Amino acid sequence: KQQKTREPQIPELAYRLKWVFNTSAAGELYAMEHGIFKAAGLSVEVKPGGPEKDAIKELELGHAQFGVASADMVIRALSQGAPVVVAAQLFQINPLQWIYRSDRTVIETPADLAGKVLGVTFGGNDETIMRALLAKYGIAGSEVELHSVRYDYTPFYQGKVDLWPVYRNAQGIIIEEKLRQAGEKAVFFDPHGAGVRFVANSVVTTRDMIEQQPEVVDRFISALLTGWEAAMDPANSDETIRIIHAYDPDTPVDQIRRQWAVTRKFVKPSSGFKIGTIDVSAWEETERIMVEQGLVQKPVNVRTAL
Amino acid sequence: MRIHCNHLTYRYPATSLYVFKDLDFNISEPGFHALFGPSGVGKTTLARLLAGKENDHSGALRTEAVSRILYSYNTERLPGWASVGMHLAGVTREGQKNRLEELETVFGLTEHLDSRFGQLSMGQQNRVNLARYLVQDFDLLIMDESLANVDEATREKIILCIKRIFPGKLFLYISHNVAEVARFCREILVLRGVRRSPQAISIHGQDQTSDDRSDAAELERTMLEIVHAS
Amino acid sequence: MRIHCNHLTYRYPATSLYVFKDLDFNISEPGFHALFGPSGVGKTTLARLLAGKENDHSGALRTEAVSRILYSYNTERLPGWASVGMHLAGVTREGQKNRLEELETVFGLTEHLDSRFGQLSMGQQNRVNLARYLVQDFDLLIMDESLANVDEATREKIILCIKRIFPGKLFLYISHNVAEVARFCREILVLRGVRRSPQAISIHGQDQTSDDRSDAAELERTMLEIVHAS
Amino acid sequence: MLHKRLYQFLIVYLIGLSVLLGFKYGLSLSDYVIPGVPMIWKAAEGASGRYVADTLNTLGVAVVGHMISIFLATVVGILGRRRSWAGSMIRAAAYNIQAYPIVAVAPIIFILLGDGPVSRLLIAAMICYFPLLLSFMGIFSEPVKDIEHFFNATGRMNWRLQVKIRAFENMRKLTTVIVGSATMAMVGTIVAEFIAAANGIGYSIRIALYQSDLAKILVALFYIGIFTSLYLFCLEWAGFRIEKRFETPKEGRG
Amino acid sequence: MLHKRLYQFLIVYLIGLSVLLGFKYGLSLSDYVIPGVPMIWKAAEGASGRYVADTLNTLGVAVVGHMISIFLATVVGILGRRRSWAGSMIRAAAYNIQAYPIVAVAPIIFILLGDGPVSRLLIAAMICYFPLLLSFMGIFSEPVKDIEHFFNATGRMNWRLQVKIRAFENMRKLTTVIVGSATMAMVGTIVAEFIAAANGIGYSIRIALYQSDLAKILVALFYIGIFTSLYLFCLEWAGFRIEKRFETPKEGRG
Ligand SMILES: Nc1ncnc2c1ncn2[C@@H]1O[C@H](COP(=O)(O)OP(=O)(O)OP(=O)(O)O)[C@@H](O)[C@H]1O
Ligand SMILES: Nc1ncnc2c1ncn2[C@@H]1O[C@H](COP(=O)(O)OP(=O)(O)OP(=O)(O)O)[C@@H](O)[C@H]1O
Ligand SMILES: [Mg+2]
Ligand SMILES: [Mg+2]
């Protein structure tokens, strides 16, 4: 507190995550623990998110200066005039996938989705993705049964639903493990692999920040991405996993290790890839999907906000 | 000071039987008066009409030179969070502390001032309740069986005390004790029921101010008069 | 049939004053007896001890050949969901319907059977309440001021009626009316307070079974006896 | 009386809306944070039909859930009214079950009962019954001495009579609580739909929330308020009739 | 008495657990649907330390929220006790606000108040205050004629005295409701944490839920039950003391 008054030039920033502390926040946690933000002359408070948290709203209300939001939230906010800007794209591949039991359900091509009971969160982005998939492969709504998903997995466990949406790098690992312990085998259906590119978590800030404190934004983003690069470096994996476990004690270390490996694939698909790169064409596809499904009234020209 | 009743007609809402029909009476002087009559004849009803607690009557029921009417009855209770002594002290008007103490003594309450109201016997409750009314500002005090559960000796003391302290006020004392009202009351308004005519008869009582029992024959006559009227 | 009290000592829990200390008395025959004494002396307490509603006394308070004791008091109420007539009919024992009707007539209730309890005058409430006790199975009925709010004439009728119908039962009638207990009661147990000795005196009443007032002098004597005792 | 209820609701709603809009225009927030009037109006036009149907659907479940809750609270209140060990055990059970947040218990309910309408009803009832239970417990456990004495003394007392006496003597308190708990039933149903069901206004709210569409939520709240007021009015009217009936009984005995 | 409360809780908890396990072994469900005893035991070993701390944290907030609710309910109950238009307006407002499910209102609260402890407390209080309000409203709006008559007749009545009289005459009902609503305060806090906070047992439950870890939820419910029982016991004891104090006042006036 005293430092604050003595060195007022250090910008105090609040950074709102999309979800609670877990592997999806590996880079942020790493940067925080290793003083990377401090080294960049920033004081950053990383706040966990949750289902009721909306980083974009907090940006506008001044409760936070940076945040993580999914692409559909960004596009929707843009369509409603929110002054939000995407500063970096953390996930190159959307971690949202569908888990299913390979001994009960066979999905070899996306066309096999027909006739299945598919779990979707109505109103959530998994519904958007699934509908885009179905449209892409010409599967009529009458050929599948969409089952409303909520936060407990009972219908999936009880076999009432064939495919259940999960974050591949988070619950995916945990559920897979549970099924394995029960002697069942789970695999994942990946929309990205099926050609639907729907952008997931990205770092957002406001237009004002970019215009008025471009240098702070640069410092923050580069510190953040430095954190991510370090966290995804296999040489640091043990340290990264230790840090994550400190913030997410409910997940056992060996599961975090697997989560980490999957996350790495999504965030840094190849070893030379620069984390944070914005995949403009994927954003445009995302916008197109949302316009097609009537989720936004008219195109927002997302390119301008990237 | 006067209570004036002219063609009073009343029945309770949504009932068909009248309690009063064209009732007339007059009480024209201050003093300790009685309201008398068999159970169910309408004493309480009349008292509540006077106190403005029932409405919708027709006819006139008016008072003159009576600005504050208080109505007390025997099943009233005091709140339970403090002793009766504290309650009595709390509701006593400025400058009436001495009077309160006098009443406490005459009413035989001094030993019970530390009790909660709920711990008193019924007669003790009656007395505590009446005492607090007597330290209020009033012109007419209606006592609806306010001493019903008190023994005769104590009741006599209390009535004489009231008559001594408040000679200029109007009291309307409701009691079922013929001898008592005959002896101590000035006017006894005997209610006789809606089917009889006249519905109310006024009888002069002995209005004694001390407990001497000299005039037994007179008393007997008044009592008979009351019994015959009712 | 006997009530037998030997060295009864009692005080209310968490109070320091005794209501009774070594109280002795005896009531040894059925009949209409009275429990008498100044307000606060302990009549209700004794009644409740007898009925088993207060405990923790020391000394003996026993009954012999009395198996069912009922305790009635004047502030009891009937539930409000039906008329009093229906309630009375509902709680009447098998084979007592005629008796109930007789009581309703003598008690002057016939006109009010359609009313709810809350719509009755106080004296009417007293009578309804007492009537329902009389159609129960009892050996000893304690009437704690059960007729306190009823007029004297009606009360007299009621007492005579009870005495006529239930000659073999025990009644303990608590009342503040000296003349009444003197005239109608068989034994009058006068409680005198814990500070006096003896604490209770038994006086023979006139035990009249009709309302003739022939023996005025005898009555006067009994009354004086009671007044002096209390 | 119905007019009054609706007016009052509208006043409350408009005050709330004004505060929100005041914020919006005061801080010049975008439509995404707090929707502007045109957006709310558009949402109302677009969604009203569905939302009215949804709210009616929810109201139907809520009414049934409310009845179940009243029944449940009565039963538990009656069983738990005694000061005995059994009574306090039942109270303990009732309290303990309530102490578990529905969000944690819901999965267990789904496992045990499946996710059909029964679960939805049960959750609604659970949320609404506890406030009722508390009052019922208070009322049923307090003797009305002056009335009960006779029945105790003559061996006529049974639990039904006791409950009847205590309920009747506290009729006004009971109606207040029953009427008031109607809103809890509504809330309970909405929450149940929110976490579990695939229809009803709670489900619509969840979708609107996922799409962070505050405009639609405001429209939903409007209809919820309207229909809750209507239901409250009906209950109040019924309560009023019952009170009336016992205050002024008819003359003449059959 | 404390022993009794804890025993009772344990019995209830064990019955619940047995039913669940009965289901599991009866239908031979696998561990991921309903965890077996070893799994629950392991979860208990692993998570107990943290969960106890979390539950205590939650309890702290719940106690404050409970106090706020009691205060709120008293104020609204007093204001809404009259049969006048203003009274019924306040009742309408109180009911209408309650009719909005917290899940729908929470986002608005967060927008207006941020996500500090204030929001958490407010949500907890909102969930807990309504049951209190209902009872308070019932109690405060019903005259105690035999006591109030004197004060009305002598012009001494004011709202404070009126409330005091009615509260005192209904002390037992009030304590029942206040004690009982403690569990609502606990639930409210947990729900608030569930949807918003980053600590407390509600937050832990949310994490366990999204990890589909029923074993941990069962452990959390265990601690919630234990500490709720403790809090209830404290309140009951306090209520008992108050009742006692007025039932047997001391002899001798100072
Ligand atoms: N609330 C009421 N509704 C209907 N009728 C009533 C109500 N109160 C009293 N009555 C009837 O009105 C008549 C007069 O009652 P009131 O209480 O005035 O009698 P009272 O003279 O005071 O009798 P008591 O000496 O027994 O107290 C009675 O017949 C009674 O049944
Ligand atoms: N619950 C109680 N707690 C403490 N003291 C009590 C309680 N009830 C009565 N008393 C006291 O015990 C004494 C006897 O009371 P009791 O009610 O037996 O008198 P009583 O003879 O019936 O009087 P009354 O004729 O006025 O009804 C009184 O002094 C009273 O203050
Ligand atoms: Mg009367
Ligand atoms: Mg007595």
PDB file of N, CA and C in Angstrom, chain E residues 33 52 116 135 138 160 217 236:
ATOM      1  N   VAL E  33     -20.946 -41.831 -11.319  1.00  0.00           N
ATOM      2  CA  VAL E  33     -22.314 -41.352 -11.075  1.00  0.00           C
ATOM      3  C   VAL E  33     -22.496 -41.066  -9.587  1.00  0.00           C
ATOM      4  N   VAL E  52     -12.931 -26.935   5.709  1.00  0.00           N
ATOM      5  CA  VAL E  52     -13.282 -26.371   7.018  1.00  0.00           C
ATOM      6  C   VAL E  52     -13.015 -24.862   7.002  1.00  0.00           C
ATOM      7  N   GLY E 116     -17.260  -7.067  -5.144  1.00  0.00           N
ATOM      8  CA  GLY E 116     -16.638  -7.100  -3.825  1.00  0.00           C
ATOM      9  C   GLY E 116     -17.501  -7.885  -2.860  1.00  0.00           C
ATOM     10  N   SER E 135     -42.811 -13.602   8.219  1.00  0.00           N
ATOM     11  CA  SER E 135     -43.274 -13.797   9.583  1.00  0.00           C
ATOM     12  C   SER E 135     -43.411 -12.472  10.312  1.00  0.00           C
ATOM     13  N   GLY E 138     -46.525 -10.767   9.337  1.00  0.00           N
ATOM     14  CA  GLY E 138     -47.685 -11.369   9.985  1.00  0.00           C
ATOM     15  C   GLY E 138     -47.791 -10.950  11.437  1.00  0.00           C
ATOM     16  N   ARG E 160     -43.042   2.474  17.833  1.00  0.00           N
ATOM     17  CA  ARG E 160     -42.051   1.654  18.524  1.00  0.00           C
ATOM     18  C   ARG E 160     -42.697   0.801  19.603  1.00  0.00           C
ATOM     19  N   ILE E 217     -18.432 -32.841  -3.061  1.00  0.00           N
ATOM     20  CA  ILE E 217     -19.653 -32.128  -2.689  1.00  0.00           C
ATOM     21  C   ILE E 217     -20.228 -32.725  -1.417  1.00  0.00           C
ATOM     22  N   GLU E 236     -30.153 -20.699  19.194  1.00  0.00           N
ATOM     23  CA  GLU E 236     -31.180 -21.276  20.050  1.00  0.00           C
ATOM     24  C   GLU E 236     -30.877 -21.009  21.514  1.00  0.00           C
TER      25      GLU E 236
END
